[in-house]
mmCIF file of C-alpha atoms in Angstrom:
data_model
loop_
_atom_site.group_PDB
_atom_site.id
_atom_site.type_symbol
_atom_site.label_atom_id
_atom_site.label_comp_id
_atom_site.label_asym_id
_atom_site.label_seq_id
_atom_site.Cartn_x
_atom_site.Cartn_y
_atom_site.Cartn_z
ATOM 1 C CA MET G 1 -21.726 -5.117 -38.310
ATOM 2 C CA LYS G 2 -19.180 -7.267 -40.123
ATOM 3 C CA LEU G 3 -20.373 -10.239 -42.137
ATOM 4 C CA ILE G 4 -18.342 -13.423 -41.934
ATOM 5 C CA ASP G 5 -15.555 -13.688 -44.509
ATOM 6 C CA GLN G 6 -17.085 -16.004 -47.080
ATOM 7 C CA SER G 7 -13.652 -16.950 -48.441
ATOM 8 C CA GLN G 8 -13.080 -19.147 -45.395
ATOM 9 C CA SER G 9 -15.697 -21.746 -44.571
ATOM 10 C CA PRO G 10 -15.939 -23.001 -40.988
ATOM 11 C CA LEU G 11 -14.997 -26.440 -42.279
ATOM 12 C CA ASN G 12 -11.741 -25.128 -43.735
ATOM 13 C CA ILE G 13 -10.988 -23.222 -40.558
ATOM 14 C CA LEU G 14 -11.759 -26.251 -38.415
ATOM 15 C CA GLU G 15 -9.493 -28.447 -40.538
ATOM 16 C CA GLN G 16 -6.660 -25.949 -39.991
ATOM 17 C CA VAL G 17 -7.323 -25.858 -36.256
ATOM 18 C CA GLY G 18 -7.130 -29.640 -36.071
ATOM 19 C CA GLN G 19 -3.801 -29.920 -37.844
ATOM 20 C CA ASP G 20 -1.799 -29.619 -34.651
ATOM 21 C CA HIS G 21 -4.078 -31.745 -32.494
ATOM 22 C CA ASP G 22 -4.837 -35.452 -32.245
ATOM 23 C CA GLY G 23 -8.558 -35.829 -31.680
ATOM 24 C CA PRO G 24 -10.898 -33.206 -30.196
ATOM 25 C CA ILE G 25 -9.342 -30.238 -28.448
ATOM 26 C CA LYS G 26 -10.124 -30.237 -24.733
ATOM 27 C CA GLY G 27 -10.632 -27.075 -22.766
ATOM 28 C CA TYR G 28 -10.168 -26.508 -19.060
ATOM 29 C CA VAL G 29 -13.481 -25.206 -17.723
ATOM 30 C CA HIS G 30 -13.980 -23.597 -14.341
ATOM 31 C CA SER G 31 -17.791 -23.577 -14.372
ATOM 32 C CA VAL G 32 -20.864 -22.887 -16.497
ATOM 33 C CA GLU G 33 -23.956 -20.736 -15.995
ATOM 34 C CA SER G 34 -27.150 -21.699 -17.800
ATOM 35 C CA PHE G 35 -28.975 -18.368 -17.762
ATOM 36 C CA GLY G 36 -26.457 -15.524 -17.890
ATOM 37 C CA SER G 37 -28.155 -12.135 -18.283
ATOM 38 C CA VAL G 38 -25.127 -9.803 -18.035
ATOM 39 C CA ASP G 39 -22.640 -11.663 -20.235
ATOM 40 C CA GLY G 40 -23.550 -10.319 -23.646
ATOM 41 C CA PRO G 41 -26.754 -9.727 -25.619
ATOM 42 C CA GLY G 42 -29.842 -11.613 -24.500
ATOM 43 C CA ILE G 43 -29.870 -14.708 -22.297
ATOM 44 C CA ARG G 44 -26.659 -16.684 -22.652
ATOM 45 C CA PHE G 45 -25.097 -19.991 -21.681
ATOM 46 C CA VAL G 46 -21.821 -18.848 -20.115
ATOM 47 C CA VAL G 47 -18.678 -20.980 -20.068
ATOM 48 C CA PHE G 48 -16.131 -19.711 -17.560
ATOM 49 C CA MET G 49 -12.741 -20.865 -18.807
ATOM 50 C CA GLN G 50 -9.906 -21.605 -16.421
ATOM 51 C CA GLY G 51 -6.655 -19.651 -16.548
ATOM 52 C CA CYS G 52 -5.538 -16.023 -16.456
ATOM 53 C CA ARG G 53 -2.098 -14.402 -16.292
ATOM 54 C CA MET G 54 -3.286 -11.005 -15.103
ATOM 55 C CA ARG G 55 -3.575 -10.362 -11.401
ATOM 56 C CA CYS G 56 -6.142 -7.584 -11.312
ATOM 57 C CA GLN G 57 -6.360 -6.113 -7.850
ATOM 58 C CA TYR G 58 -10.154 -6.198 -7.936
ATOM 59 C CA CYS G 59 -10.514 -9.671 -9.484
ATOM 60 C CA HIS G 60 -13.435 -11.468 -7.850
ATOM 61 C CA ASN G 61 -12.550 -14.896 -9.261
ATOM 62 C CA PRO G 62 -8.993 -15.702 -8.097
ATOM 63 C CA ASP G 63 -9.953 -19.368 -8.275
ATOM 64 C CA THR G 64 -9.818 -19.078 -12.089
ATOM 65 C CA TRP G 65 -6.164 -17.945 -12.243
ATOM 66 C CA ASN G 66 -4.370 -21.306 -12.448
ATOM 67 C CA ILE G 67 -3.728 -22.518 -15.989
ATOM 68 C CA GLY G 68 -4.061 -26.176 -16.971
ATOM 69 C CA VAL G 69 -6.521 -27.151 -14.254
ATOM 70 C CA GLY G 70 -10.298 -27.447 -14.121
ATOM 71 C CA GLU G 71 -12.815 -29.784 -15.715
ATOM 72 C CA GLU G 72 -11.654 -31.045 -19.099
ATOM 73 C CA MET G 73 -14.426 -30.700 -21.679
ATOM 74 C CA THR G 74 -14.742 -30.908 -25.451
ATOM 75 C CA ALA G 75 -16.651 -28.442 -27.602
ATOM 76 C CA ASP G 76 -19.235 -31.128 -28.354
ATOM 77 C CA GLN G 77 -19.865 -31.703 -24.650
ATOM 78 C CA ILE G 78 -20.429 -28.001 -24.015
ATOM 79 C CA LEU G 79 -22.712 -27.622 -27.018
ATOM 80 C CA ALA G 80 -24.796 -30.635 -26.028
ATOM 81 C CA ASP G 81 -25.345 -29.059 -22.615
ATOM 82 C CA ALA G 82 -25.948 -25.552 -23.966
ATOM 83 C CA GLN G 83 -28.546 -26.556 -26.535
ATOM 84 C CA ARG G 84 -30.907 -27.686 -23.794
ATOM 85 C CA TYR G 85 -31.492 -23.975 -23.091
ATOM 86 C CA LYS G 86 -31.716 -22.751 -26.685
ATOM 87 C CA ALA G 87 -35.445 -22.037 -26.426
ATOM 88 C CA PHE G 88 -34.697 -19.234 -23.934
ATOM 89 C CA TRP G 89 -32.131 -17.366 -26.055
ATOM 90 C CA GLY G 90 -34.427 -15.506 -28.441
ATOM 91 C CA ASP G 91 -32.823 -13.710 -31.389
ATOM 92 C CA GLN G 92 -29.890 -12.231 -29.440
ATOM 93 C CA GLY G 93 -28.788 -14.866 -26.930
ATOM 94 C CA GLY G 94 -26.399 -17.777 -27.292
ATOM 95 C CA ILE G 95 -23.054 -18.868 -25.847
ATOM 96 C CA THR G 96 -20.500 -16.661 -24.102
ATOM 97 C CA CYS G 97 -16.969 -17.742 -23.228
ATOM 98 C CA SER G 98 -15.685 -15.849 -20.210
ATOM 99 C CA GLY G 99 -13.010 -16.518 -17.614
ATOM 100 C CA GLY G 100 -10.499 -16.373 -16.264
ATOM 101 C CA GLU G 101 -9.275 -15.168 -19.623
ATOM 102 C CA SER G 102 -10.813 -16.926 -22.603
ATOM 103 C CA LEU G 103 -7.942 -16.161 -24.980
ATOM 104 C CA VAL G 104 -5.545 -18.224 -22.865
ATOM 105 C CA GLN G 105 -7.275 -21.222 -24.502
ATOM 106 C CA ILE G 106 -7.733 -19.748 -27.979
ATOM 107 C CA ASP G 107 -7.559 -23.060 -29.882
ATOM 108 C CA PHE G 108 -10.383 -24.506 -27.829
ATOM 109 C CA ILE G 109 -12.536 -21.369 -28.067
ATOM 110 C CA LEU G 110 -12.034 -21.346 -31.832
ATOM 111 C CA GLU G 111 -13.237 -24.916 -32.242
ATOM 112 C CA LEU G 112 -16.188 -24.294 -29.926
ATOM 113 C CA PHE G 113 -17.300 -21.175 -31.799
ATOM 114 C CA ILE G 114 -16.926 -22.794 -35.229
ATOM 115 C CA LYS G 115 -19.164 -25.659 -34.152
ATOM 116 C CA ALA G 116 -21.594 -23.263 -32.443
ATOM 117 C CA LYS G 117 -22.003 -21.217 -35.621
ATOM 118 C CA ALA G 118 -22.589 -24.434 -37.564
ATOM 119 C CA LEU G 119 -25.543 -25.031 -35.245
ATOM 120 C CA GLY G 120 -26.835 -21.484 -35.641
ATOM 121 C CA ILE G 121 -25.777 -20.459 -32.125
ATOM 122 C CA SER G 122 -24.680 -16.872 -31.458
ATOM 123 C CA THR G 123 -21.147 -16.551 -30.072
ATOM 124 C CA CYS G 124 -19.767 -13.987 -27.633
ATOM 125 C CA LEU G 125 -16.187 -13.634 -26.388
ATOM 126 C CA ASP G 126 -15.587 -12.020 -22.986
ATOM 127 C CA THR G 127 -11.959 -10.924 -22.791
ATOM 128 C CA SER G 128 -9.521 -8.464 -21.277
ATOM 129 C CA GLY G 129 -7.189 -8.947 -24.254
ATOM 130 C CA GLY G 130 -4.134 -9.843 -22.187
ATOM 131 C CA PRO G 131 -2.876 -12.669 -24.445
ATOM 132 C CA PHE G 132 -3.267 -10.634 -27.664
ATOM 133 C CA THR G 133 -0.232 -10.515 -29.934
ATOM 134 C CA ARG G 134 0.369 -10.128 -33.654
ATOM 135 C CA ASP G 135 3.035 -12.815 -33.481
ATOM 136 C CA GLN G 136 2.303 -16.013 -35.358
ATOM 137 C CA PRO G 137 0.838 -18.544 -35.054
ATOM 138 C CA TRP G 138 -1.306 -16.970 -32.329
ATOM 139 C CA PHE G 139 -2.455 -14.045 -34.445
ATOM 140 C CA GLY G 140 -3.634 -16.328 -37.221
ATOM 141 C CA GLN G 141 -5.815 -18.169 -34.732
ATOM 142 C CA PHE G 142 -7.203 -14.870 -33.475
ATOM 143 C CA GLU G 143 -8.150 -13.785 -36.994
ATOM 144 C CA LYS G 144 -10.035 -17.057 -37.486
ATOM 145 C CA LEU G 145 -11.703 -16.633 -34.108
ATOM 146 C CA MET G 146 -12.989 -13.173 -35.005
ATOM 147 C CA ALA G 147 -14.581 -14.628 -38.150
ATOM 148 C CA VAL G 148 -16.822 -16.832 -35.984
ATOM 149 C CA THR G 149 -17.352 -14.427 -33.063
ATOM 150 C CA ASP G 150 -20.564 -12.416 -33.253
ATOM 151 C CA ILE G 151 -19.597 -9.943 -30.538
ATOM 152 C CA SER G 152 -16.910 -9.422 -27.895
ATOM 153 C CA LEU G 153 -17.095 -7.948 -24.409
ATOM 154 C CA VAL G 154 -13.791 -6.119 -24.010
ATOM 155 C CA ASP G 155 -12.712 -5.011 -20.540
ATOM 156 C CA ILE G 156 -10.352 -2.038 -20.734
ATOM 157 C CA LYS G 157 -9.028 -2.015 -17.207
ATOM 158 C CA HIS G 158 -7.067 1.249 -17.394
ATOM 159 C CA ILE G 159 -6.296 3.622 -20.251
ATOM 160 C CA ASP G 160 -2.851 4.520 -18.886
ATOM 161 C CA SER G 161 -0.296 1.770 -19.479
ATOM 162 C CA ALA G 162 1.784 2.447 -16.360
ATOM 163 C CA GLU G 163 -1.335 2.488 -14.183
ATOM 164 C CA HIS G 164 -2.610 -0.607 -15.973
ATOM 165 C CA LYS G 165 0.584 -2.413 -14.997
ATOM 166 C CA LYS G 166 0.161 -1.361 -11.362
ATOM 167 C CA LEU G 167 -3.431 -2.596 -11.418
ATOM 168 C CA THR G 168 -2.985 -5.886 -13.292
ATOM 169 C CA GLY G 169 0.731 -6.685 -13.465
ATOM 170 C CA PHE G 170 0.883 -6.011 -17.223
ATOM 171 C CA PRO G 171 0.942 -2.943 -19.526
ATOM 172 C CA ASN G 172 -1.917 -2.309 -21.949
ATOM 173 C CA GLU G 173 -0.361 -1.566 -25.355
ATOM 174 C CA ASN G 174 -1.222 -4.989 -26.778
ATOM 175 C CA ILE G 175 -4.773 -4.739 -25.423
ATOM 176 C CA LEU G 176 -5.397 -1.391 -27.101
ATOM 177 C CA ASP G 177 -3.847 -2.868 -30.255
ATOM 178 C CA MET G 178 -6.463 -5.621 -30.137
ATOM 179 C CA VAL G 179 -9.246 -3.064 -29.751
ATOM 180 C CA GLN G 180 -7.894 -1.132 -32.737
ATOM 181 C CA TYR G 181 -7.774 -4.311 -34.810
ATOM 182 C CA MET G 182 -11.390 -5.111 -33.944
ATOM 183 C CA SER G 183 -12.504 -1.576 -34.759
ATOM 184 C CA VAL G 184 -10.780 -1.563 -38.156
ATOM 185 C CA HIS G 185 -12.043 -5.019 -39.103
ATOM 186 C CA GLY G 186 -15.648 -4.490 -38.059
ATOM 187 C CA ASP G 187 -15.695 -6.887 -35.111
ATOM 188 C CA ASP G 188 -18.622 -5.829 -32.931
ATOM 189 C CA MET G 189 -17.843 -5.164 -29.273
ATOM 190 C CA TRP G 190 -19.094 -3.883 -25.965
ATOM 191 C CA ILE G 191 -16.458 -1.974 -24.019
ATOM 192 C CA ARG G 192 -16.494 -2.338 -20.251
ATOM 193 C CA HIS G 193 -14.591 -0.486 -17.557
ATOM 194 C CA VAL G 194 -14.560 -1.348 -13.857
ATOM 195 C CA LEU G 195 -14.804 1.768 -11.694
ATOM 196 C CA VAL G 196 -12.630 1.342 -8.599
ATOM 197 C CA PRO G 197 -12.125 4.113 -6.014
ATOM 198 C CA GLU G 198 -8.434 4.995 -5.578
ATOM 199 C CA ARG G 199 -7.513 2.968 -8.697
ATOM 200 C CA THR G 200 -9.525 3.878 -11.786
ATOM 201 C CA ASP G 201 -11.963 6.516 -10.532
ATOM 202 C CA PHE G 202 -10.036 9.636 -11.544
ATOM 203 C CA ASP G 203 -11.578 12.135 -13.944
ATOM 204 C CA PRO G 204 -8.451 12.714 -16.108
ATOM 205 C CA TYR G 205 -8.096 8.980 -16.785
ATOM 206 C CA LEU G 206 -11.826 8.547 -17.367
ATOM 207 C CA LYS G 207 -11.817 11.427 -19.831
ATOM 208 C CA ARG G 208 -8.836 9.889 -21.652
ATOM 209 C CA LEU G 209 -10.671 6.597 -21.900
ATOM 210 C CA GLY G 210 -13.810 8.309 -23.177
ATOM 211 C CA ASP G 211 -11.775 10.187 -25.789
ATOM 212 C CA TYR G 212 -10.075 6.963 -26.847
ATOM 213 C CA ILE G 213 -13.341 5.082 -27.292
ATOM 214 C CA ALA G 214 -14.637 8.002 -29.380
ATOM 215 C CA THR G 215 -11.846 7.347 -31.919
ATOM 216 C CA LEU G 216 -13.183 3.836 -32.620
ATOM 217 C CA ASP G 217 -15.727 2.918 -35.285
ATOM 218 C CA LYS G 218 -19.121 3.795 -33.822
ATOM 219 C CA ASN G 219 -20.742 1.062 -35.913
ATOM 220 C CA VAL G 220 -18.513 -1.456 -34.104
ATOM 221 C CA VAL G 221 -18.788 -0.226 -30.498
ATOM 222 C CA GLN G 222 -22.300 -1.375 -29.689
ATOM 223 C CA LYS G 223 -22.253 -0.460 -26.003
ATOM 224 C CA VAL G 224 -20.054 1.125 -23.320
ATOM 225 C CA GLU G 225 -20.576 0.073 -19.712
ATOM 226 C CA ILE G 226 -19.310 1.208 -16.334
ATOM 227 C CA LEU G 227 -19.103 -1.726 -13.925
ATOM 228 C CA PRO G 228 -18.986 -0.509 -10.292
ATOM 229 C CA TYR G 229 -16.356 -2.268 -8.195
ATOM 230 C CA HIS G 230 -17.783 -4.658 -5.603
ATOM 231 C CA THR G 231 -16.405 -6.752 -2.765
ATOM 232 C CA LEU G 232 -18.245 -10.010 -3.447
ATOM 233 C CA GLY G 233 -15.029 -11.876 -4.144
ATOM 234 C CA VAL G 234 -13.207 -11.007 -0.913
ATOM 235 C CA LYS G 235 -14.334 -14.235 0.767
ATOM 236 C CA LYS G 236 -12.585 -16.285 -1.924
ATOM 237 C CA TYR G 237 -9.268 -14.581 -1.180
ATOM 238 C CA HIS G 238 -9.586 -15.444 2.487
ATOM 239 C CA GLU G 239 -10.526 -19.044 1.688
ATOM 240 C CA LEU G 240 -7.544 -19.388 -0.669
ATOM 241 C CA GLY G 241 -5.157 -17.733 1.760
ATOM 242 C CA ILE G 242 -4.450 -14.838 -0.634
ATOM 243 C CA THR G 243 -4.009 -11.273 0.601
ATOM 244 C CA TYR G 244 -6.776 -9.075 -0.819
ATOM 245 C CA PRO G 245 -5.122 -6.012 -2.435
ATOM 246 C CA LEU G 246 -8.067 -3.627 -1.993
ATOM 247 C CA GLU G 247 -8.857 -4.282 1.643
ATOM 248 C CA GLY G 248 -10.888 -1.392 3.036
ATOM 249 C CA ILE G 249 -11.861 0.128 -0.322
ATOM 250 C CA GLU G 250 -15.617 0.464 -0.673
ATOM 251 C CA PRO G 251 -17.671 0.420 -3.905
ATOM 252 C CA PRO G 252 -18.059 3.775 -5.687
ATOM 253 C CA SER G 253 -21.007 5.996 -4.915
ATOM 254 C CA ALA G 254 -23.897 6.354 -7.338
ATOM 255 C CA ASP G 255 -22.722 9.897 -8.120
ATOM 256 C CA ARG G 256 -19.237 8.679 -9.097
ATOM 257 C CA VAL G 257 -20.735 5.975 -11.301
ATOM 258 C CA LYS G 258 -22.899 8.557 -13.047
ATOM 259 C CA ASN G 259 -19.881 10.835 -13.420
ATOM 260 C CA ALA G 260 -17.908 8.040 -15.080
ATOM 261 C CA GLU G 261 -20.815 7.263 -17.402
ATOM 262 C CA ASN G 262 -20.898 10.896 -18.454
ATOM 263 C CA LEU G 263 -17.149 11.056 -19.101
ATOM 264 C CA LEU G 264 -17.286 7.866 -21.180
ATOM 265 C CA HIS G 265 -20.414 9.098 -23.013
ATOM 266 C CA VAL G 266 -22.142 5.761 -22.512
ATOM 267 C CA LYS G 267 -25.466 7.123 -23.809
ATOM 268 C CA ASP G 268 -23.906 7.691 -27.227
ATOM 269 C CA TYR G 269 -23.497 3.950 -27.834
ATOM 270 C CA THR G 270 -26.896 2.410 -28.466
ATOM 271 C CA GLY G 271 -26.254 -0.167 -31.181
ATOM 272 C CA TRP G 272 -26.794 -2.997 -28.687
ATOM 273 C CA GLN G 273 -30.499 -2.259 -28.597
ATOM 274 C CA SER G 274 -31.014 -3.454 -32.180
ATOM 275 C CA TRP G 275 -27.960 -5.723 -32.456
ATOM 276 C CA ARG G 276 -28.347 -9.149 -34.015
ATOM 277 C CA PRO G 277 -25.779 -11.937 -34.593
ATOM 278 C CA LYS G 278 -23.942 -12.168 -37.908
ATOM 279 C CA PRO G 279 -25.710 -14.412 -40.420
ATOM 280 C CA VAL G 280 -24.010 -17.597 -41.534
ATOM 281 C CA ALA G 281 -22.752 -17.127 -45.088
ATOM 282 C CA SER G 282 -24.683 -19.161 -47.661
ATOM 283 C CA ASN G 283 -21.605 -20.940 -49.032
ATOM 284 C CA TRP G 284 -20.450 -22.312 -45.695
ATOM 285 C CA ILE G 285 -20.113 -26.086 -45.693
ATOM 286 C CA PHE G 286 -20.423 -27.963 -42.410
ATOM 287 C CA SER G 287 -19.666 -31.552 -41.581
#
């Protein structure tokens, strides 16, 4: 597990973040969940951010797509709410930012995580990596974000770029580039893959994904998960007047889920069982 770069204090990072903003950064929040049990290690306070450019065919939250809408909140407001549940987090839990796509609002997430770490709160980023780029100034913000992110949940939607574009509307080269960056720089992650009949549930693609994950740093990949496709979000499409792309496709069978778990070698990744958040470096100065 990577320790935080002690050459950059959270205060210095936060000062840099604030250079382009007048007053506190406000984020657009879709909703929050007080006791999330599947959104990272331990029990977590989950902030579902508004906005996503991908249009995944199996997305169960189409109401999070629109950018620039939702409840406007500051980092301080979220932290004040979250800390009411701190007693339930234990030594693994904390705050998770999910979506939508969290990285659409990277400046806000960065400020939130800096302030969370100052309070001794574990931070988790749930992302599909769609906004990732090495272009500046975005990449500089991402590097700072990784310094204050304890662990990331990374959803690799399809290993094949052409199929990824069919499934989501976008290719995947930049997403795999993000995963490579995190592996090289010691940024702990869980890798997730949604198993969808007729879309992602094909042995050759699953084997390719398993082989790809095996090339990453095994000290970084704490867990690999297969998430079976479900139809719980179909009602939202109907309510919003959106055509559901996977109409008639049923969830995968238990045998196909087990097959996918075998091809991705999920049992080989057990670091999550003993994982703990990164310690705050002793020379960090907070205000």
